[in-house]
CSV table of C-alpha atoms and ligand atoms in Angstrom, one decimal:
chain,number,residue,atom,x,y,z
A,21,MET,CA,-17.0,20.4,-26.0
A,22,ALA,CA,-13.4,19.3,-26.6
A,23,ILE,CA,-11.8,17.9,-23.5
A,24,ASN,CA,-8.0,17.9,-23.5
A,25,SER,CA,-7.7,15.0,-21.2
A,26,LYS,CA,-4.6,15.0,-18.8
A,27,LEU,CA,-4.8,11.2,-18.6
A,28,PRO,CA,-6.0,10.2,-22.1
A,29,GLU,CA,-5.1,6.5,-21.5
A,30,THR,CA,-6.5,6.1,-18.1
A,31,GLY,CA,-9.8,4.2,-17.4
A,32,THR,CA,-11.4,3.2,-14.1
A,33,THR,CA,-9.2,1.7,-11.4
A,34,ILE,CA,-9.3,-2.2,-11.5
A,35,PHE,CA,-10.5,-2.3,-7.9
A,36,THR,CA,-13.7,-0.4,-8.7
A,37,VAL,CA,-14.2,-2.6,-11.8
A,38,MET,CA,-13.7,-6.0,-10.1
A,39,SER,CA,-15.8,-5.0,-7.0
A,40,ALA,CA,-18.6,-4.0,-9.3
A,41,LEU,CA,-18.4,-7.2,-11.2
A,42,ALA,CA,-18.3,-9.3,-8.0
A,43,ASN,CA,-21.5,-7.6,-6.7
A,44,GLU,CA,-23.3,-8.0,-10.1
A,45,HIS,CA,-22.6,-11.5,-10.3
A,46,ASN,CA,-22.9,-12.2,-6.4
A,47,ALA,CA,-19.4,-13.7,-6.4
A,48,ILE,CA,-17.0,-13.8,-3.3
A,49,ASN,CA,-15.1,-10.8,-3.5
A,50,LEU,CA,-11.3,-11.3,-3.0
A,51,SER,CA,-10.4,-8.6,-5.5
A,52,GLN,CA,-10.4,-5.1,-3.9
A,53,GLY,CA,-8.4,-5.1,-0.6
A,54,PHE,CA,-10.7,-4.6,2.1
A,55,PRO,CA,-11.7,-6.8,5.2
A,56,ASN,CA,-15.4,-8.1,5.4
A,57,TYR,CA,-15.4,-8.3,9.2
A,58,THR,CA,-16.1,-5.6,11.6
A,59,SER,CA,-13.2,-3.7,13.4
A,60,SER,CA,-12.8,-3.0,17.0
A,61,SER,CA,-15.9,-1.9,19.0
A,62,LYS,CA,-13.5,0.0,21.5
A,63,LEU,CA,-12.1,2.0,18.5
A,64,ASN,CA,-15.8,3.0,17.5
A,65,GLU,CA,-16.5,3.9,21.1
A,66,LEU,CA,-13.4,6.1,21.2
A,67,VAL,CA,-14.4,7.8,18.0
A,68,SER,CA,-18.0,8.2,19.2
A,69,ASN,CA,-16.3,9.8,22.6
A,70,ALA,CA,-14.4,12.3,20.4
A,71,MET,CA,-17.6,13.5,18.8
A,72,THR,CA,-19.4,13.7,22.0
A,73,ASN,CA,-16.4,15.7,23.5
A,74,GLY,CA,-16.5,18.1,20.8
A,75,TYR,CA,-13.7,17.0,18.3
A,76,ASN,CA,-16.2,18.1,15.5
A,77,GLN,CA,-14.5,21.4,13.9
A,78,TYR,CA,-11.5,21.6,11.6
A,79,ALA,CA,-8.5,19.6,13.0
A,80,PRO,CA,-5.1,21.4,12.8
A,81,MET,CA,-3.9,21.6,9.2
A,82,THR,CA,-1.1,19.1,10.2
A,83,GLY,CA,-3.4,16.8,12.1
A,84,ASN,CA,-4.7,16.4,15.6
A,85,LEU,CA,-1.7,16.6,18.0
A,86,ASP,CA,-2.5,13.5,20.0
A,87,LEU,CA,-2.4,11.6,16.9
A,88,ARG,CA,0.8,12.9,15.9
A,89,LEU,CA,2.3,12.1,19.1
A,90,ALA,CA,1.0,8.5,19.2
A,91,ILE,CA,2.8,8.2,15.6
A,92,THR,CA,6.1,9.6,17.1
A,93,HIS,CA,5.8,7.1,19.8
A,94,LYS,CA,5.1,4.3,17.4
A,95,TYR,CA,8.3,5.1,15.3
A,96,ASP,CA,10.4,5.4,18.5
A,97,LEU,CA,9.2,1.9,19.8
A,98,LEU,CA,9.3,-0.1,16.4
A,99,TYR,CA,12.2,1.4,14.6
A,100,ASN,CA,14.1,3.6,17.0
A,101,SER,CA,13.7,6.6,14.9
A,102,THR,CA,12.2,9.9,15.9
A,103,TYR,CA,9.7,12.0,13.8
A,104,HIS,CA,8.9,15.2,15.5
A,105,PRO,CA,5.2,15.7,16.0
A,106,GLU,CA,5.2,19.4,15.4
A,107,ASN,CA,6.9,19.4,11.8
A,108,GLU,CA,7.8,15.9,10.6
A,109,ILE,CA,4.4,14.2,10.6
A,110,THR,CA,1.1,15.2,8.8
A,111,ILE,CA,-2.3,13.3,8.8
A,112,THR,CA,-3.9,12.8,5.4
A,113,ALA,CA,-7.0,11.6,3.8
A,114,GLY,CA,-5.6,8.1,3.4
A,115,ALA,CA,-2.2,7.1,2.1
A,116,THR,CA,-3.5,8.0,-1.6
A,117,GLN,CA,-3.7,11.7,-0.6
A,118,ALA,CA,-0.3,11.8,1.0
A,119,ILE,CA,1.1,10.0,-2.2
A,120,TYR,CA,-0.5,12.4,-4.5
A,121,THR,CA,0.5,15.4,-2.3
A,122,ILE,CA,4.1,14.3,-2.1
A,123,ILE,CA,4.4,14.0,-5.9
A,124,SER,CA,2.5,17.3,-6.6
A,125,ALA,CA,5.0,19.1,-4.1
A,126,PHE,CA,8.1,17.9,-5.7
A,127,ILE,CA,7.6,16.8,-9.2
A,128,HIS,CA,8.1,19.4,-12.0
A,129,PRO,CA,7.4,19.0,-15.6
A,130,ASN,CA,10.0,16.4,-17.2
A,131,ASP,CA,11.4,15.3,-13.9
A,132,GLU,CA,11.8,11.6,-13.7
A,133,VAL,CA,10.3,9.3,-11.4
A,134,ILE,CA,11.6,5.7,-11.1
A,135,LEU,CA,9.2,3.1,-10.0
A,136,PHE,CA,8.9,-0.6,-10.0
A,137,LYS,CA,6.4,-2.7,-11.9
A,138,PRO,CA,4.0,-4.2,-11.0
A,139,ALA,CA,3.1,-1.0,-9.1
A,140,TYR,CA,0.2,-0.1,-7.1
A,141,ASP,CA,-1.8,1.9,-9.5
A,142,CYS,CA,-2.0,5.5,-8.0
A,143,TYR,CA,1.6,6.3,-8.4
A,144,GLU,CA,1.9,6.7,-12.1
A,145,PRO,CA,-1.1,8.9,-13.0
A,146,ALA,CA,0.0,11.3,-10.1
A,147,VAL,CA,3.4,11.5,-11.7
A,148,LYS,CA,1.8,12.2,-15.2
A,149,ILE,CA,-0.6,14.8,-13.9
A,150,ASN,CA,2.1,16.8,-12.5
A,151,GLY,CA,4.2,16.5,-15.8
A,152,GLY,CA,6.5,14.2,-14.7
A,153,ILE,CA,7.9,11.2,-16.5
A,154,PRO,CA,7.4,7.8,-14.9
A,155,ILE,CA,10.4,5.3,-15.5
A,156,PRO,CA,8.8,2.0,-14.9
A,157,LEU,CA,11.4,-0.8,-14.2
A,158,GLU,CA,10.2,-4.2,-14.0
A,159,LEU,CA,10.8,-6.6,-10.9
A,160,ASN,CA,12.4,-9.9,-11.9
A,161,THR,CA,9.8,-12.8,-12.0
A,162,PRO,CA,9.1,-15.1,-10.4
A,163,ASP,CA,10.4,-13.7,-7.1
A,164,TYR,CA,9.8,-10.1,-7.9
A,165,LYS,CA,13.2,-8.9,-6.9
A,166,VAL,CA,14.8,-5.7,-7.9
A,167,ASP,CA,17.7,-5.6,-10.5
A,168,TRP,CA,20.0,-3.0,-8.7
A,169,ASP,CA,22.3,-3.0,-11.7
A,170,GLN,CA,19.4,-2.0,-14.0
A,171,VAL,CA,18.2,0.7,-11.4
A,172,ALA,CA,21.9,2.1,-11.3
A,173,THR,CA,21.9,2.7,-15.0
A,174,PHE,CA,18.5,4.5,-14.9
A,175,ILE,CA,19.4,7.0,-12.2
A,176,THR,CA,20.5,10.3,-14.0
A,177,SER,CA,20.4,14.0,-13.3
A,178,LYS,CA,16.7,13.8,-14.3
A,179,THR,CA,15.8,11.4,-11.5
A,180,LYS,CA,13.9,13.5,-9.0
A,181,MET,CA,12.1,10.6,-7.2
A,182,ILE,CA,12.1,6.9,-6.7
A,183,ILE,CA,8.9,5.3,-5.3
A,184,ILE,CA,9.1,2.0,-3.4
A,185,ASN,CA,6.7,-0.2,-1.7
A,186,SER,CA,7.3,-2.9,0.8
A,187,PRO,CA,5.5,-5.1,1.9
A,188,HIS,CA,4.4,-4.9,-1.8
A,189,ASN,CA,1.0,-4.7,-3.3
A,190,PRO,CA,0.2,-6.7,-5.5
A,191,THR,CA,2.8,-9.4,-5.1
A,192,GLY,CA,3.2,-9.7,-1.3
A,193,THR,CA,7.0,-9.7,-1.4
A,194,VAL,CA,9.1,-8.0,1.4
A,195,TRP,CA,12.2,-6.1,0.6
A,196,SER,CA,15.3,-7.2,2.5
A,197,LYS,CA,17.8,-5.2,4.4
A,198,GLU,CA,20.2,-5.6,1.6
A,199,ASP,CA,17.7,-4.0,-0.8
A,200,MET,CA,17.2,-1.0,1.4
A,201,LEU,CA,21.0,-0.7,1.8
A,202,LYS,CA,21.4,-0.8,-2.0
A,203,LEU,CA,18.8,1.9,-2.5
A,204,GLN,CA,20.6,4.0,0.2
A,205,GLU,CA,24.0,3.6,-1.4
A,206,LEU,CA,22.6,4.5,-5.0
A,207,THR,CA,20.8,7.5,-3.8
A,208,GLN,CA,23.8,8.9,-1.6
A,209,ASN,CA,24.9,12.3,-2.5
A,210,THR,CA,21.8,13.0,-4.7
A,211,ASP,CA,18.8,15.1,-4.4
A,212,ILE,CA,16.5,12.2,-5.2
A,213,ILE,CA,13.4,12.0,-3.0
A,214,VAL,CA,12.3,8.4,-1.9
A,215,LEU,CA,8.7,7.8,-1.6
A,216,SER,CA,8.5,4.8,0.6
A,217,ASP,CA,4.9,3.4,0.6
A,218,GLU,CA,4.7,1.5,3.9
A,219,VAL,CA,1.0,0.8,4.2
A,220,TYR,CA,1.4,-2.8,5.0
A,221,GLU,CA,4.3,-2.6,7.5
A,222,HIS,CA,2.4,-4.3,10.2
A,223,MET,CA,1.7,-7.3,8.1
A,224,VAL,CA,5.0,-9.2,7.7
A,225,PHE,CA,5.0,-13.0,8.1
A,226,ASP,CA,7.2,-15.9,9.2
A,227,ASP,CA,10.7,-14.7,10.4
A,228,LEU,CA,10.9,-11.6,8.1
A,229,ASN,CA,11.2,-8.1,9.2
A,230,HIS,CA,9.9,-4.9,7.7
A,231,PHE,CA,12.9,-2.4,6.9
A,232,SER,CA,11.4,0.9,7.0
A,233,ALA,CA,13.2,3.7,5.2
A,234,CYS,CA,13.7,5.5,8.5
A,235,PHE,CA,15.9,2.6,9.7
A,236,PHE,CA,18.6,3.9,7.4
A,237,PRO,CA,20.1,7.3,8.2
A,238,ASP,CA,21.0,8.4,4.7
A,239,LEU,CA,17.7,7.2,3.3
A,240,LYS,CA,15.7,8.6,6.1
A,241,LYS,CA,17.1,12.2,5.2
A,242,ARG,CA,15.4,12.0,1.6
A,243,SER,CA,12.3,9.9,2.4
A,244,PHE,CA,8.8,10.3,2.9
A,245,ILE,CA,7.1,7.4,4.5
A,246,THR,CA,3.3,6.9,3.9
A,247,ALA,CA,0.9,4.9,6.0
A,248,SER,CA,-2.7,4.1,6.0
A,249,PHE,CA,-5.0,3.5,9.1
A,250,GLY,CA,-7.4,1.7,6.6
A,251,LYS,CA,-5.0,-1.1,7.0
A,252,THR,CA,-4.1,-1.0,10.4
A,253,LEU,CA,-7.7,-0.6,11.8
A,254,HIS,CA,-9.4,-2.7,9.4
A,255,ASN,CA,-11.4,0.4,8.4
A,256,THR,CA,-10.5,1.1,4.8
A,257,GLY,CA,-13.6,3.2,4.4
A,258,TRP,CA,-12.3,5.8,6.9
A,259,LYS,CA,-9.6,7.1,4.6
A,260,ILE,CA,-7.2,8.3,7.2
A,261,GLY,CA,-3.4,7.9,6.9
A,262,TYR,CA,-0.2,10.0,7.3
A,263,CYS,CA,3.1,10.7,6.2
A,264,CYS,CA,6.5,11.3,8.0
A,265,ALA,CA,9.5,13.0,6.5
A,266,PRO,CA,12.5,15.2,7.7
A,267,LYS,CA,11.4,18.9,8.5
A,268,ASP,CA,12.6,20.4,5.3
A,269,LEU,CA,10.7,18.1,3.1
A,270,MET,CA,7.6,18.2,5.3
A,271,THR,CA,7.5,21.9,5.1
A,272,GLU,CA,7.3,21.7,1.3
A,273,PHE,CA,4.6,19.0,1.6
A,274,ARG,CA,2.5,21.2,3.9
A,275,LYS,CA,2.6,24.0,1.4
A,276,VAL,CA,0.6,21.7,-1.0
A,277,HIS,CA,-1.4,19.8,1.7
A,278,GLN,CA,-3.0,23.1,3.1
A,279,PHE,CA,-4.7,23.7,-0.2
A,280,ASN,CA,-5.3,20.3,-1.2
A,281,VAL,CA,-7.5,19.0,1.6
A,282,PHE,CA,-6.4,21.5,4.5
A,283,SER,CA,-7.2,19.0,7.2
A,284,VAL,CA,-8.9,15.6,7.5
A,285,ASN,CA,-11.8,14.2,9.6
A,286,HIS,CA,-11.3,15.3,13.2
A,287,PRO,CA,-13.2,13.0,15.5
A,288,MET,CA,-11.7,10.0,13.9
A,289,GLN,CA,-8.1,11.3,14.5
A,290,LYS,CA,-8.8,11.9,18.1
A,291,GLY,CA,-10.4,8.4,18.4
A,292,ILE,CA,-7.5,6.8,16.8
A,293,ALA,CA,-5.1,8.5,18.8
A,294,ASP,CA,-6.8,7.0,21.8
A,295,TYR,CA,-6.8,3.8,20.4
A,296,MET,CA,-3.2,3.6,19.5
A,297,SER,CA,-2.1,4.2,23.1
A,298,ASP,CA,-2.1,0.5,23.3
A,299,PRO,CA,0.6,-0.6,20.8
A,300,ASN,CA,-0.8,-4.2,20.8
A,301,THR,CA,-3.6,-2.7,18.3
A,302,TYR,CA,-0.7,-2.6,15.6
A,303,LEU,CA,1.7,-5.2,17.0
A,304,GLU,CA,-0.9,-8.2,16.7
A,305,LEU,CA,-1.6,-7.6,13.0
A,306,SER,CA,1.1,-9.6,11.8
A,307,ALA,CA,-0.2,-12.8,13.7
A,308,PHE,CA,-3.6,-12.1,12.7
A,309,PHE,CA,-3.1,-11.9,9.1
A,310,LYS,CA,-0.6,-14.8,9.2
A,311,GLN,CA,-3.3,-17.1,10.5
A,312,LYS,CA,-5.6,-16.1,7.7
A,313,ARG,CA,-3.0,-16.5,5.0
A,314,ASP,CA,-2.1,-20.1,6.3
A,315,LEU,CA,-5.8,-21.0,6.7
A,316,PHE,CA,-6.4,-19.9,3.0
A,317,LEU,CA,-3.2,-21.6,1.6
A,318,ASN,CA,-3.6,-24.9,3.5
A,319,LEU,CA,-7.1,-25.1,2.0
A,320,ILE,CA,-6.1,-24.6,-1.4
A,321,SER,CA,-2.9,-26.7,-1.2
A,322,GLU,CA,-4.5,-29.5,-3.3
A,323,SER,CA,-5.8,-27.2,-5.9
A,324,ARG,CA,-4.2,-26.6,-9.3
A,325,PHE,CA,-3.3,-23.2,-8.4
A,326,LYS,CA,0.4,-22.7,-7.7
A,327,PHE,CA,1.9,-20.4,-5.2
A,328,LYS,CA,4.7,-19.0,-3.1
A,329,PRO,CA,3.2,-18.0,0.3
A,330,SER,CA,2.8,-14.2,0.6
A,331,GLN,CA,5.7,-12.8,2.7
A,332,GLY,CA,3.5,-9.5,3.8
A,333,THR,CA,0.4,-7.6,3.0
A,334,TYR,CA,-3.2,-9.3,2.9
A,335,PHE,CA,-2.7,-10.4,-0.7
A,336,GLN,CA,-1.7,-13.8,-2.2
A,337,VAL,CA,-0.8,-14.2,-5.7
A,338,LEU,CA,-2.0,-17.5,-7.4
A,339,ASP,CA,-0.4,-18.8,-10.7
A,340,TYR,CA,-3.1,-20.5,-12.8
A,341,SER,CA,-0.8,-21.7,-15.7
A,342,ASN,CA,-1.7,-25.3,-14.9
A,343,ILE,CA,-5.4,-24.6,-15.5
A,344,THR,CA,-5.7,-22.4,-18.7
A,345,ASP,CA,-3.8,-20.3,-21.3
A,346,GLU,CA,-6.3,-17.4,-21.1
A,347,LYS,CA,-5.0,-13.8,-20.3
A,348,ASP,CA,-5.4,-12.9,-16.8
A,349,THR,CA,-7.8,-10.1,-17.3
A,350,GLU,CA,-10.0,-12.4,-19.2
A,351,TYR,CA,-9.7,-15.2,-16.8
A,352,ALA,CA,-10.4,-13.0,-13.9
A,353,VAL,CA,-13.7,-11.8,-15.3
A,354,ARG,CA,-14.6,-15.5,-16.2
A,355,LEU,CA,-13.8,-16.6,-12.7
A,356,THR,CA,-16.1,-13.9,-11.3
A,357,LYS,CA,-19.0,-14.7,-13.6
A,358,GLU,CA,-18.8,-18.5,-13.9
A,359,ASN,CA,-17.2,-19.6,-10.6
A,360,LYS,CA,-18.3,-16.8,-8.5
A,361,ILE,CA,-15.0,-15.6,-7.2
A,362,ALA,CA,-13.4,-12.3,-7.8
A,363,SER,CA,-9.7,-11.6,-8.0
A,364,ILE,CA,-7.3,-8.9,-9.4
A,365,PRO,CA,-5.3,-9.8,-12.6
A,366,LEU,CA,-1.6,-8.7,-12.1
A,367,SER,CA,-1.0,-7.5,-15.6
A,368,VAL,CA,-2.9,-4.3,-15.0
A,369,PHE,CA,-0.3,-3.3,-12.6
A,370,TYR,CA,2.3,-3.5,-15.6
A,371,ASP,CA,1.4,-2.0,-19.0
A,372,ASN,CA,-1.3,-4.7,-19.6
A,373,SER,CA,0.8,-6.4,-22.4
A,374,LYS,CA,2.2,-8.9,-19.6
A,375,THR,CA,1.2,-12.5,-20.2
A,376,ASP,CA,2.2,-14.0,-16.8
A,377,LYS,CA,-0.9,-16.3,-15.6
A,378,THR,CA,-1.3,-14.6,-12.1
A,379,LEU,CA,-4.1,-13.4,-10.2
A,380,ARG,CA,-4.2,-11.7,-6.8
A,381,PHE,CA,-6.5,-12.7,-4.0
A,382,CYS,CA,-7.2,-10.6,-0.7
A,383,PHE,CA,-7.4,-12.7,2.4
A,384,ALA,CA,-8.4,-10.2,4.8
A,385,LYS,CA,-11.8,-11.8,5.0
A,386,THR,CA,-13.7,-14.0,7.6
A,387,ASP,CA,-12.5,-17.6,8.1
A,388,GLU,CA,-16.0,-18.6,6.8
A,389,THR,CA,-15.4,-16.6,3.5
A,390,LEU,CA,-12.0,-18.0,3.1
A,391,ILE,CA,-13.2,-21.6,3.5
A,392,LYS,CA,-16.0,-20.9,0.9
A,393,ALA,CA,-13.6,-19.3,-1.5
A,394,ALA,CA,-11.0,-22.2,-1.2
A,395,GLU,CA,-14.0,-24.8,-1.9
A,396,ILE,CA,-14.4,-23.0,-5.2
A,397,LEU,CA,-10.8,-22.8,-6.1
A,398,CYS,CA,-10.2,-26.5,-5.3
A,399,LYS,CA,-13.0,-27.3,-7.7
A,400,ILE,CA,-11.4,-25.7,-10.7
B,181,LIG,N1,-0.6,2.2,-1.2
B,181,LIG,C1,-0.8,0.9,-1.3
B,181,LIG,C2,0.3,0.0,-1.5
B,181,LIG,C3,-2.1,0.5,-1.2
B,181,LIG,O1,-2.3,-0.9,-1.2
B,181,LIG,C4,-3.2,1.3,-0.9
B,181,LIG,C5,-4.5,0.8,-0.8
B,181,LIG,N2,-5.0,0.3,0.2
B,181,LIG,C6,-2.8,2.7,-0.5
B,181,LIG,C7,-1.5,3.0,-0.9
B,181,LIG,C8,-3.9,3.6,-0.4
B,181,LIG,O2,-4.2,3.5,1.0
B,181,LIG,P1,-5.6,4.5,1.4
B,181,LIG,O3,-6.6,3.5,1.4
B,181,LIG,O4,-5.1,4.7,2.9
B,181,LIG,O5,-5.6,5.8,0.7
B,182,LIG,N1,-5.5,-0.9,-2.0
B,182,LIG,C1,-6.6,-1.5,-2.3
B,182,LIG,C2,-6.1,-2.7,-3.0
B,182,LIG,O1,-5.1,-2.9,-3.5
B,182,LIG,C3,-7.6,-0.9,-3.1
B,182,LIG,C4,-7.9,0.6,-2.9
B,182,LIG,C5,-8.8,1.0,-3.8
B,182,LIG,O2,-9.7,0.5,-4.2
B,182,LIG,N2,-8.6,2.3,-4.3
B,182,LIG,O3,-7.0,-3.6,-3.4
């Protein structure tokens, strides 16, 4: 049978490939981003209570109201910005579904979508499946900063969406207030929608701040913010997230969402809502992950890998140019097979022709795992 693929050049995501290779070779898996420690027993108890208390049928299409109220409270508390639970917040099956549904709801054939490379890998296929044209702009290395003059030249009447992601996966950089103001200025008086992927909002280190799109009034008017409970609750397998946007945008989103998943896992939504009534559950995350980043970086400070400490997320990029000339995709495989440590090559987040010698390591791991991983890296 002839199959007319909608994504002829797309293979299996690097996260699946590297995790499978790590398992096959019994390697420490610092590739795919997920914690290897257990999450809160209180949270598990609250989810279990929700099941016992009958939250087992379809949740409302827009999400459990208690959870939407908890999210409204969070944005008021952290960003002094109100999203109405009734019509400006929707609970989704992870940030991935929110991202896919936002793109499906707004991108028509031949609409252009600006995104920044290296980019998280689910953006571009979603644009293409919906007939849109990705316009990839490269962040300037080694700091992974946006060239705003370049962005200005690429914004045309065809630009329908700009996708941003801070704190940034895979590089661990955090956008400044000036970056956000520049984006606000360049999109002012346009109909461009901004998809601001903020799944790592609670993981920002040192004296940096997360500048959410909702902080900037004109940006907020055109923005969807996407978030993931997989990150904030250390439970990536639960696949629950949400998105926020002004009512007019959210109304369009829900037209697609209702036929995409309709609604998501009800008892977990209720359990998460109860858990979030204590804001420390998300406010303590930066300190928690900073300790892990610092432990890992102190332990490898004498190794031959070079690095700038990650500013946010739970990823650290290491430069191996002192060690070998191999391409990152090949070196990542060899490290997994021979040295028993798995990472993610950064070139896959570009167009794969990139020759930078950089790998991404996930430090959302037990201290014991980080110590073992560092021992391996120091011997290389
Ligand atoms: N965006 C980014 C930048 C991510 O790193 C991830 C993956 N963790 C997602 C979106 C998807 O999140 P989820 O697992 O909630 O679908
Ligand atoms: N977001 C995770 C990462 O960057 C992976 C998610 C996935 O495997 N799809 O590692």
